[in-house]
XYZ file of C-alpha atoms in Angstrom:
537
model
C 6.689 1.888 -28.456
C 2.922 1.499 -28.887
C 0.957 2.297 -32.031
C 0.197 6.024 -32.129
C -3.204 7.317 -31.108
C -4.872 10.488 -32.406
C -3.203 13.595 -30.981
C -5.189 16.701 -30.082
C -2.230 18.692 -28.704
C -0.609 19.396 -32.078
C -2.177 18.600 -35.474
C -0.509 15.479 -36.888
C 0.464 17.118 -40.166
C 2.145 19.926 -38.217
C 3.766 17.793 -35.539
C 5.413 15.616 -38.179
C 7.511 18.634 -39.190
C 8.280 19.872 -35.669
C 11.138 19.143 -33.340
C 10.478 18.402 -29.665
C 11.417 21.986 -28.762
C 9.008 23.389 -31.371
C 6.212 21.159 -30.109
C 6.895 22.279 -26.527
C 6.637 25.929 -27.531
C 3.504 25.304 -29.625
C 1.758 23.649 -26.702
C 2.629 26.451 -24.283
C 1.170 29.061 -26.631
C -1.876 26.925 -27.404
C -2.677 26.496 -23.721
C -2.371 30.228 -23.221
C -4.726 30.952 -26.133
C -7.264 28.457 -24.787
C -7.738 30.645 -21.745
C -5.632 28.745 -19.263
C -4.341 31.988 -17.812
C -5.254 32.356 -14.193
C -4.277 35.428 -12.232
C -1.491 36.310 -14.642
C 0.127 32.858 -14.398
C 0.158 30.615 -17.472
C -1.054 27.210 -16.303
C 1.407 25.185 -18.326
C 3.674 22.521 -16.957
C 6.357 23.857 -14.689
C 9.001 22.261 -12.539
C 9.946 23.824 -9.227
C 12.490 22.748 -6.649
C 11.145 23.016 -3.118
C 13.716 23.216 -0.363
C 13.389 21.349 2.907
C 12.364 24.599 4.584
C 9.496 25.025 2.117
C 10.935 27.669 -0.197
C 10.390 27.416 -3.932
C 13.097 28.021 -6.536
C 11.726 28.693 -10.020
C 12.918 26.445 -12.820
C 13.911 27.922 -16.173
C 11.138 26.216 -18.126
C 8.089 27.916 -16.684
C 6.389 29.595 -13.714
C 6.407 28.173 -10.216
C 4.011 25.427 -9.215
C 0.803 27.003 -7.915
C 0.202 26.689 -4.187
C -1.469 23.361 -3.471
C -4.599 23.043 -1.395
C -2.699 20.322 0.450
C 0.260 22.512 1.453
C -0.955 22.403 5.044
C -1.805 18.691 5.045
C -0.984 16.850 8.253
C 2.153 14.785 7.535
C 1.036 12.103 9.990
C -1.563 10.992 7.445
C 0.837 10.920 4.468
C 2.976 7.884 3.638
C 5.904 7.959 1.182
C 5.820 5.537 -1.740
C 7.656 4.664 -4.945
C 11.149 4.383 -3.465
C 13.804 3.868 -6.131
C 17.580 3.858 -5.923
C 20.237 4.806 -8.442
C 24.013 4.972 -8.575
C 26.072 8.095 -8.590
C 29.105 8.310 -10.870
C 30.986 5.961 -8.511
C 28.710 3.076 -7.434
C 31.144 2.231 -4.613
C 30.666 5.560 -2.825
C 27.685 7.428 -4.343
C 23.976 6.556 -4.288
C 20.728 8.451 -4.748
C 17.534 7.640 -2.857
C 14.304 8.845 -4.469
C 10.654 8.560 -3.554
C 7.268 10.235 -3.925
C 4.559 11.683 -1.728
C 0.931 12.160 -2.813
C 0.852 15.751 -1.486
C 3.363 18.391 -0.436
C 5.029 17.574 2.887
C 7.213 19.548 5.274
C 10.897 18.871 5.907
C 11.368 15.583 3.978
C 14.479 13.572 4.827
C 16.331 10.270 4.679
C 17.571 8.433 7.741
C 20.661 6.268 7.162
C 22.646 3.783 9.233
C 24.636 0.560 9.258
C 21.844 -1.340 11.033
C 18.057 -1.136 10.675
C 17.679 -0.182 14.336
C 20.337 2.528 14.130
C 19.310 5.190 11.610
C 21.079 8.069 13.306
C 22.305 9.922 10.217
C 19.650 12.307 8.868
C 19.871 14.057 5.461
C 17.417 16.669 4.185
C 15.786 15.931 0.823
C 15.367 17.989 -2.316
C 11.784 18.142 -3.594
C 10.924 18.405 -7.271
C 7.291 19.389 -7.703
C 5.923 18.539 -11.135
C 2.714 20.137 -12.378
C 0.884 18.718 -15.384
C -1.851 21.060 -16.634
C -5.320 20.290 -17.844
C -4.902 20.024 -21.596
C -8.622 19.986 -22.400
C -11.421 22.152 -20.974
C -12.792 19.158 -19.062
C -9.441 17.787 -17.893
C -7.897 18.173 -14.459
C -4.311 19.154 -13.567
C -2.024 16.742 -11.727
C 0.510 17.729 -9.067
C 3.295 15.263 -8.222
C 6.049 15.520 -5.618
C 9.349 13.716 -6.115
C 11.987 13.700 -3.400
C 15.702 12.986 -3.762
C 18.749 12.617 -1.533
C 22.216 12.207 -3.033
C 24.641 10.362 -0.766
C 28.410 10.661 -1.130
C 31.510 9.339 0.672
C 29.858 5.983 1.382
C 32.038 2.974 2.151
C 32.578 0.492 -0.710
C 31.108 -2.977 -0.397
C 28.905 -1.953 2.520
C 25.231 -2.536 3.266
C 23.327 0.530 4.468
C 19.826 0.735 5.869
C 17.608 3.719 5.190
C 14.175 5.128 5.760
C 12.416 8.048 4.081
C 10.167 10.443 5.917
C 8.959 13.952 6.617
C 7.512 15.992 9.449
C 4.883 13.711 10.989
C 6.275 10.480 9.480
C 9.585 9.203 10.881
C 10.824 5.792 9.698
C 12.758 5.416 12.961
C 9.493 5.287 14.911
C 8.231 1.831 15.809
C 4.995 2.171 13.833
C 6.921 2.906 10.623
C 9.840 0.509 11.133
C 8.507 -1.779 8.396
C 9.262 0.884 5.787
C 13.040 0.653 6.317
C 14.956 -0.495 3.220
C 18.575 -1.298 2.410
C 21.186 -1.145 -0.340
C 24.759 -2.312 -0.823
C 27.478 -0.209 -2.424
C 29.724 -1.646 -5.121
C 33.015 -3.219 -4.035
C 36.160 -1.116 -4.127
C 38.015 -1.187 -7.436
C 41.694 -1.230 -8.267
C 42.794 0.567 -11.439
C 46.302 -0.895 -11.346
C 45.613 -4.489 -12.209
C 44.466 -7.175 -9.780
C 46.061 -10.240 -8.293
C 42.925 -11.824 -6.862
C 39.437 -12.218 -8.276
C 36.711 -9.817 -7.075
C 33.443 -11.395 -6.036
C 30.989 -12.470 -8.755
C 27.840 -10.406 -9.201
C 24.639 -10.330 -11.246
C 22.765 -7.587 -13.034
C 19.476 -7.644 -14.950
C 18.046 -5.677 -17.866
C 14.956 -5.031 -19.961
C 13.105 -2.239 -21.762
C 9.503 -1.179 -22.416
C 7.904 -2.050 -19.107
C 4.949 0.192 -18.305
C 2.329 -0.879 -15.787
C 0.729 -4.304 -16.124
C 0.368 -7.710 -14.570
C 3.236 -8.944 -16.764
C 5.435 -6.030 -15.708
C 4.848 -6.965 -12.085
C 5.590 -10.610 -12.890
C 8.925 -9.708 -14.444
C 9.800 -7.586 -11.402
C 9.109 -10.519 -9.094
C 11.422 -12.853 -10.993
C 14.099 -10.153 -11.260
C 14.073 -9.679 -7.487
C 14.713 -13.400 -7.081
C 17.981 -13.052 -9.061
C 19.412 -10.742 -6.353
C 20.919 -8.323 -8.897
C 23.491 -5.691 -7.967
C 21.715 -3.291 -10.338
C 19.086 -3.227 -13.072
C 19.226 -1.571 -16.512
C 15.987 -0.218 -18.015
C 16.580 0.433 -21.726
C 13.955 3.138 -22.211
C 10.159 3.430 -22.497
C 9.809 3.382 -18.755
C 6.234 4.027 -17.575
C 4.281 4.960 -20.753
C 2.614 8.067 -19.380
C 2.521 8.994 -23.067
C 1.205 5.895 -24.868
C 1.675 7.387 -28.355
C 5.465 7.532 -28.280
C 5.947 9.830 -31.257
C 7.391 12.710 -29.272
C 4.155 14.699 -29.681
C 2.737 17.020 -27.009
C -0.268 14.803 -26.425
C -3.252 16.085 -24.449
C -5.245 14.565 -21.635
C -6.978 12.211 -24.066
C -3.789 10.154 -24.224
C -1.254 11.423 -21.648
C -1.818 10.489 -18.024
C 0.853 11.710 -15.610
C -0.615 9.457 -12.909
C 0.759 6.453 -14.798
C 4.094 7.365 -13.232
C 2.567 7.008 -9.764
C 1.427 3.489 -10.616
C 4.759 2.637 -12.205
C 6.882 3.744 -9.260
C 4.547 1.975 -6.838
C 4.824 -1.207 -8.926
C 8.602 -0.977 -9.266
C 9.283 -0.242 -5.604
C 9.449 -3.934 -4.694
C 12.737 -4.153 -6.612
C 13.983 -0.577 -6.945
C 13.924 0.135 -3.194
C 16.990 -2.106 -2.857
C 18.331 -2.500 -6.422
C 19.633 0.594 -8.275
C 17.285 1.183 -11.228
C 19.387 2.718 -14.008
C 17.297 4.120 -16.851
C 17.919 5.164 -20.449
C 15.466 7.392 -22.326
C 13.189 5.976 -25.023
C 10.683 7.534 -27.393
C 7.848 7.214 -24.846
C 9.964 9.163 -22.348
C 9.881 12.371 -24.414
C 7.049 14.395 -22.834
C 6.956 17.680 -24.686
C 5.240 20.022 -22.249
C 7.748 19.509 -19.404
C 10.716 21.032 -21.225
C 11.878 21.842 -24.768
C 13.822 18.559 -24.958
C 10.942 16.542 -23.469
C 13.050 15.218 -20.604
C 11.942 17.581 -17.822
C 9.624 14.962 -16.354
C 12.301 12.271 -16.465
C 14.778 14.502 -14.626
C 12.139 15.233 -11.982
C 11.702 11.520 -11.311
C 15.228 10.129 -11.747
C 18.554 11.635 -10.581
C 20.611 10.766 -13.658
C 24.388 10.522 -13.403
C 25.602 13.821 -14.861
C 28.847 12.687 -16.530
C 27.606 12.669 -20.136
C 28.474 15.196 -22.851
C 25.472 17.482 -22.243
C 23.311 16.510 -19.229
C 20.994 19.485 -19.737
C 20.129 18.493 -23.328
C 20.197 14.711 -22.940
C 20.351 13.474 -19.315
C 20.084 9.799 -20.317
C 23.703 9.746 -21.545
C 26.040 8.610 -18.778
C 28.392 5.825 -17.702
C 29.577 3.984 -14.610
C 31.804 1.060 -13.668
C 30.678 -1.746 -11.362
C 33.367 -4.318 -10.582
C 35.016 -5.256 -13.870
C 32.093 -4.099 -16.070
C 31.795 -0.639 -17.618
C 28.195 0.340 -18.434
C 27.271 3.076 -20.916
C 23.754 4.496 -21.295
C 22.926 6.272 -24.578
C 20.021 8.381 -25.843
C 18.983 6.829 -29.162
C 16.380 9.560 -29.731
C 19.375 11.685 -30.751
C 20.094 9.469 -33.788
C 16.677 7.988 -34.611
C 15.451 8.164 -38.205
C 12.186 6.468 -37.272
C 11.084 8.959 -34.590
C 13.047 12.173 -35.200
C 11.507 14.505 -32.600
C 14.878 14.838 -30.836
C 17.100 13.954 -33.783
C 20.469 15.693 -33.479
C 19.702 17.103 -30.041
C 23.355 16.821 -28.919
C 24.809 18.175 -32.152
C 27.128 15.182 -32.484
C 28.452 15.473 -28.922
C 27.005 12.122 -27.905
C 28.800 10.117 -30.593
C 32.104 11.886 -29.892
C 31.678 11.238 -26.156
C 30.815 7.591 -26.838
C 34.069 7.047 -28.688
C 36.037 8.744 -25.928
C 34.357 6.583 -23.280
C 34.844 3.353 -25.229
C 38.510 4.114 -25.838
C 39.122 4.993 -22.194
C 37.328 1.941 -20.817
C 39.058 -0.430 -23.226
C 42.409 0.881 -21.950
C 41.432 0.997 -18.267
C 43.028 -1.628 -16.063
C 40.434 -3.608 -14.138
C 37.705 -3.145 -16.763
C 37.191 -6.386 -18.669
C 33.727 -5.966 -20.192
C 31.845 -3.060 -21.771
C 28.028 -3.188 -21.847
C 26.074 -0.510 -23.745
C 22.319 -0.085 -23.337
C 19.861 2.202 -25.081
C 16.393 2.087 -26.592
C 16.195 1.804 -30.410
C 17.543 -1.438 -31.869
C 20.546 -1.640 -34.134
C 19.557 -5.172 -35.165
C 16.045 -6.572 -34.855
C 13.606 -8.231 -37.233
C 10.158 -7.483 -35.800
C 7.306 -6.474 -38.065
C 6.717 -3.352 -35.947
C 10.043 -1.444 -35.734
C 12.867 -3.701 -36.921
C 16.268 -1.918 -36.993
C 17.248 1.725 -36.531
C 19.527 2.890 -39.340
C 20.694 5.921 -37.382
C 22.164 3.683 -34.690
C 23.805 1.506 -37.320
C 25.415 4.493 -39.003
C 26.523 6.430 -35.933
C 27.351 3.866 -33.254
C 27.742 0.343 -34.614
C 31.168 1.116 -36.180
C 32.347 2.303 -32.748
C 30.980 -0.807 -31.025
C 33.006 -2.919 -33.447
C 36.132 -0.746 -33.298
C 36.366 -0.951 -29.510
C 35.044 -4.469 -29.066
C 31.860 -3.813 -27.084
C 30.917 -7.070 -25.393
C 27.131 -6.747 -25.220
C 24.558 -4.257 -26.547
C 21.138 -4.271 -24.847
C 18.111 -2.622 -26.468
C 14.353 -2.298 -25.991
C 11.833 -0.669 -28.390
C 10.758 -3.975 -29.952
C 8.492 -5.826 -27.507
C 10.102 -9.236 -27.877
C 13.285 -11.052 -27.001
C 15.706 -11.367 -29.893
C 19.423 -12.116 -29.870
C 21.904 -11.990 -32.712
C 24.968 -13.970 -33.621
C 28.268 -12.138 -33.416
C 28.008 -9.335 -36.008
C 30.665 -7.246 -37.750
C 30.150 -5.162 -40.867
C 26.448 -6.011 -40.852
C 26.990 -9.726 -41.376
C 27.536 -12.751 -39.161
C 31.146 -12.916 -38.023
C 30.602 -15.962 -35.832
C 27.424 -18.011 -35.208
C 26.519 -18.030 -31.514
C 24.330 -21.017 -30.727
C 22.263 -21.283 -27.574
C 24.707 -22.330 -24.849
C 27.690 -21.195 -26.907
C 30.760 -19.139 -26.014
C 31.483 -15.744 -27.536
C 34.958 -14.166 -27.830
C 34.477 -10.490 -28.722
C 38.022 -10.028 -29.993
C 37.341 -12.271 -32.981
C 33.602 -12.959 -33.022
C 32.036 -9.508 -33.488
C 29.370 -7.845 -31.326
C 26.266 -9.480 -29.828
C 23.003 -7.498 -29.704
C 20.135 -8.468 -27.393
C 16.666 -6.945 -27.692
C 14.948 -7.285 -24.315
C 11.847 -5.167 -24.861
C 9.195 -7.562 -23.532
C 9.100 -6.260 -19.960
C 5.356 -5.676 -19.725
C 3.747 -3.855 -22.656
C 1.781 -5.412 -25.530
C 3.846 -7.873 -27.552
C 5.129 -7.614 -31.125
C 5.670 -10.261 -33.810
C 8.334 -11.635 -36.147
C 8.047 -12.444 -39.851
C 9.319 -15.967 -39.094
C 8.761 -18.500 -36.335
C 10.053 -18.117 -32.788
C 13.241 -20.003 -31.982
C 14.428 -20.385 -28.384
C 15.818 -22.984 -26.001
C 13.853 -26.217 -26.244
C 11.878 -24.860 -29.222
C 14.555 -24.149 -31.793
C 13.451 -23.405 -35.343
C 16.594 -22.109 -36.994
C 16.260 -20.334 -40.330
C 18.954 -19.312 -42.776
C 17.488 -15.871 -43.464
C 14.804 -13.476 -42.230
C 13.069 -10.838 -44.407
C 13.070 -7.508 -42.546
C 13.902 -3.798 -42.920
C 15.734 -0.877 -41.359
C 14.870 2.802 -41.019
C 16.748 5.398 -43.082
C 17.051 9.173 -43.078
C 13.726 10.826 -43.811
C 11.706 8.132 -42.059
C 11.679 5.609 -44.878
C 12.264 1.853 -44.746
C 14.742 -0.224 -46.711
C 14.019 -3.935 -46.932
C 16.758 -6.461 -46.329
C 17.220 -10.172 -45.791
C 19.453 -11.041 -42.827
C 21.088 -14.120 -41.360
C 22.010 -12.826 -37.876
C 18.727 -13.443 -35.978
C 19.656 -16.402 -33.773
C 17.009 -16.432 -30.987
C 13.442 -15.082 -31.127
C 10.755 -15.219 -28.436
C 7.394 -13.412 -28.455
C 6.431 -13.372 -24.823
C 7.388 -11.523 -21.644
C 11.010 -11.819 -20.587
C 14.169 -10.100 -19.340
C 17.948 -10.526 -19.286
C 20.092 -11.798 -16.430
C 23.877 -11.375 -16.627
C 26.115 -13.301 -14.215
C 29.608 -11.804 -14.072
C 32.555 -13.863 -12.861
C 35.723 -11.750 -12.531
C 39.179 -13.315 -12.531
C 42.729 -12.423 -11.517
C 44.784 -10.631 -14.162
C 45.762 -12.983 -16.967
C 42.948 -15.458 -16.246
C 39.589 -15.767 -18.016
C 36.740 -13.557 -16.845
C 33.214 -14.306 -18.022
C 29.709 -12.917 -18.398
C 26.988 -15.528 -18.672
C 23.958 -13.961 -20.358
C 20.595 -15.634 -19.773
C 17.150 -14.719 -21.056
C 14.354 -15.672 -18.665
C 10.605 -15.681 -19.211
C 8.385 -14.005 -16.635
C 7.806 -17.401 -15.011
C 11.572 -18.026 -14.731
C 11.859 -20.433 -17.670
C 15.221 -20.171 -19.464
C 14.904 -19.088 -23.105
C 18.507 -18.489 -24.101
C 21.984 -18.506 -22.612
C 25.518 -17.888 -23.815
C 28.844 -16.915 -22.271
C 31.131 -14.017 -23.179
C 34.768 -14.483 -22.186
C 37.817 -12.201 -22.008
C 41.259 -12.331 -20.463
C 41.150 -10.267 -17.279
C 43.333 -7.126 -17.131
């Protein structure tokens, strides 16, 4: 989250008392009153789904996208960009391919095959056209076109090659052959125990990236790790730099930031599934009452959470022997309450059900949870979210979550093993963590590319250790207030750009499986490392 800037969409004193849905409705009416009615159509943000044949299906949150002057643009002159992959509910058999075009195109599609020179399977794409209105008299509207293909019944552990195109641009043609990408499905899983060890794999994670030189640097080093997937713990592109869940106007919101972000991220996301959680900067009020309409247009979230329509960033999947759970911390945030209580308690109930099921599931050794707001951090800017501590931390401890990954604070910080709010077991750099007895480890990896934050005490990381017995900090409480506290669990602190790498080594049943967690700076320097171990099931 960045420091808020003045908001002209909703008066600050009014917005502070409004939910995201109320702000969305306020903005729609305000735009109408300001004379943005053209030909009987209110020129507010609307999402429309455009079929491959060119038909438009109206979304529930507003009128259809107005006809673009580029509807008849020659597709030969239009190149796709911003390719990004994501898993379906089963990463071994389900993938989504997404991309963007600068104007409307005819008959978009994906070509797919088992070799780059054999892309014989052709699948029509769904188009989500996103219209962002002019929010000031001198502003200009922005039209964006996001395209998606959901693939099912893929073969586990298989590399596929793909190309994206449309009428006039075919990736199978020789002149466009360089645009062909690839992805590899997850290996097949056995839910009845295992007698041999699956192959090791790596995944990476961070939060709070945005668009910057440092964001691009982190992407480059991440690509070098050859991850099976990447976790983005919220605050994705920063189209809204204020991050308070306010319906900001053109003076601060720039929808084109998403174009730059997806172009920047394509170097990794075209081959590595980019799995996102929703942060406070990802609530964009004019797209939908919950603020997530723009996110849904850009990312095909897995729809296995408790209420995908209200909170699409809540979902889970299993890759190899690791279960991954994405949560929407906006639902429980005391600090930024625009979407507080949006699931009506469904998310927390679903979380417990998922944790219980995964902890009992044969073949699942580790549980990783990622979301935006930090349960445990000591920065001067945001510190710790009391809503997360109250709602979710007891469940993490009850079911022995192995690793919690957060963003929100633009630093790297890692705790000791925590239970009951205190250190259960010190976890030194290079140490080994046993979740059954040592508590839960929390890693803040929010230094992916945005401006950096600070700590009240000195940094302490590998090769530059400055251990302290206690750190003065605070946590957020109901009503938006802060309660000061002095804590002993802040083990590693680093105020520069970085990300997490997790190397997973499965094992046969009864043997020791491991996750080696490493924090790397944007130049590849190691900042922290520790190993989490469990007996394989």
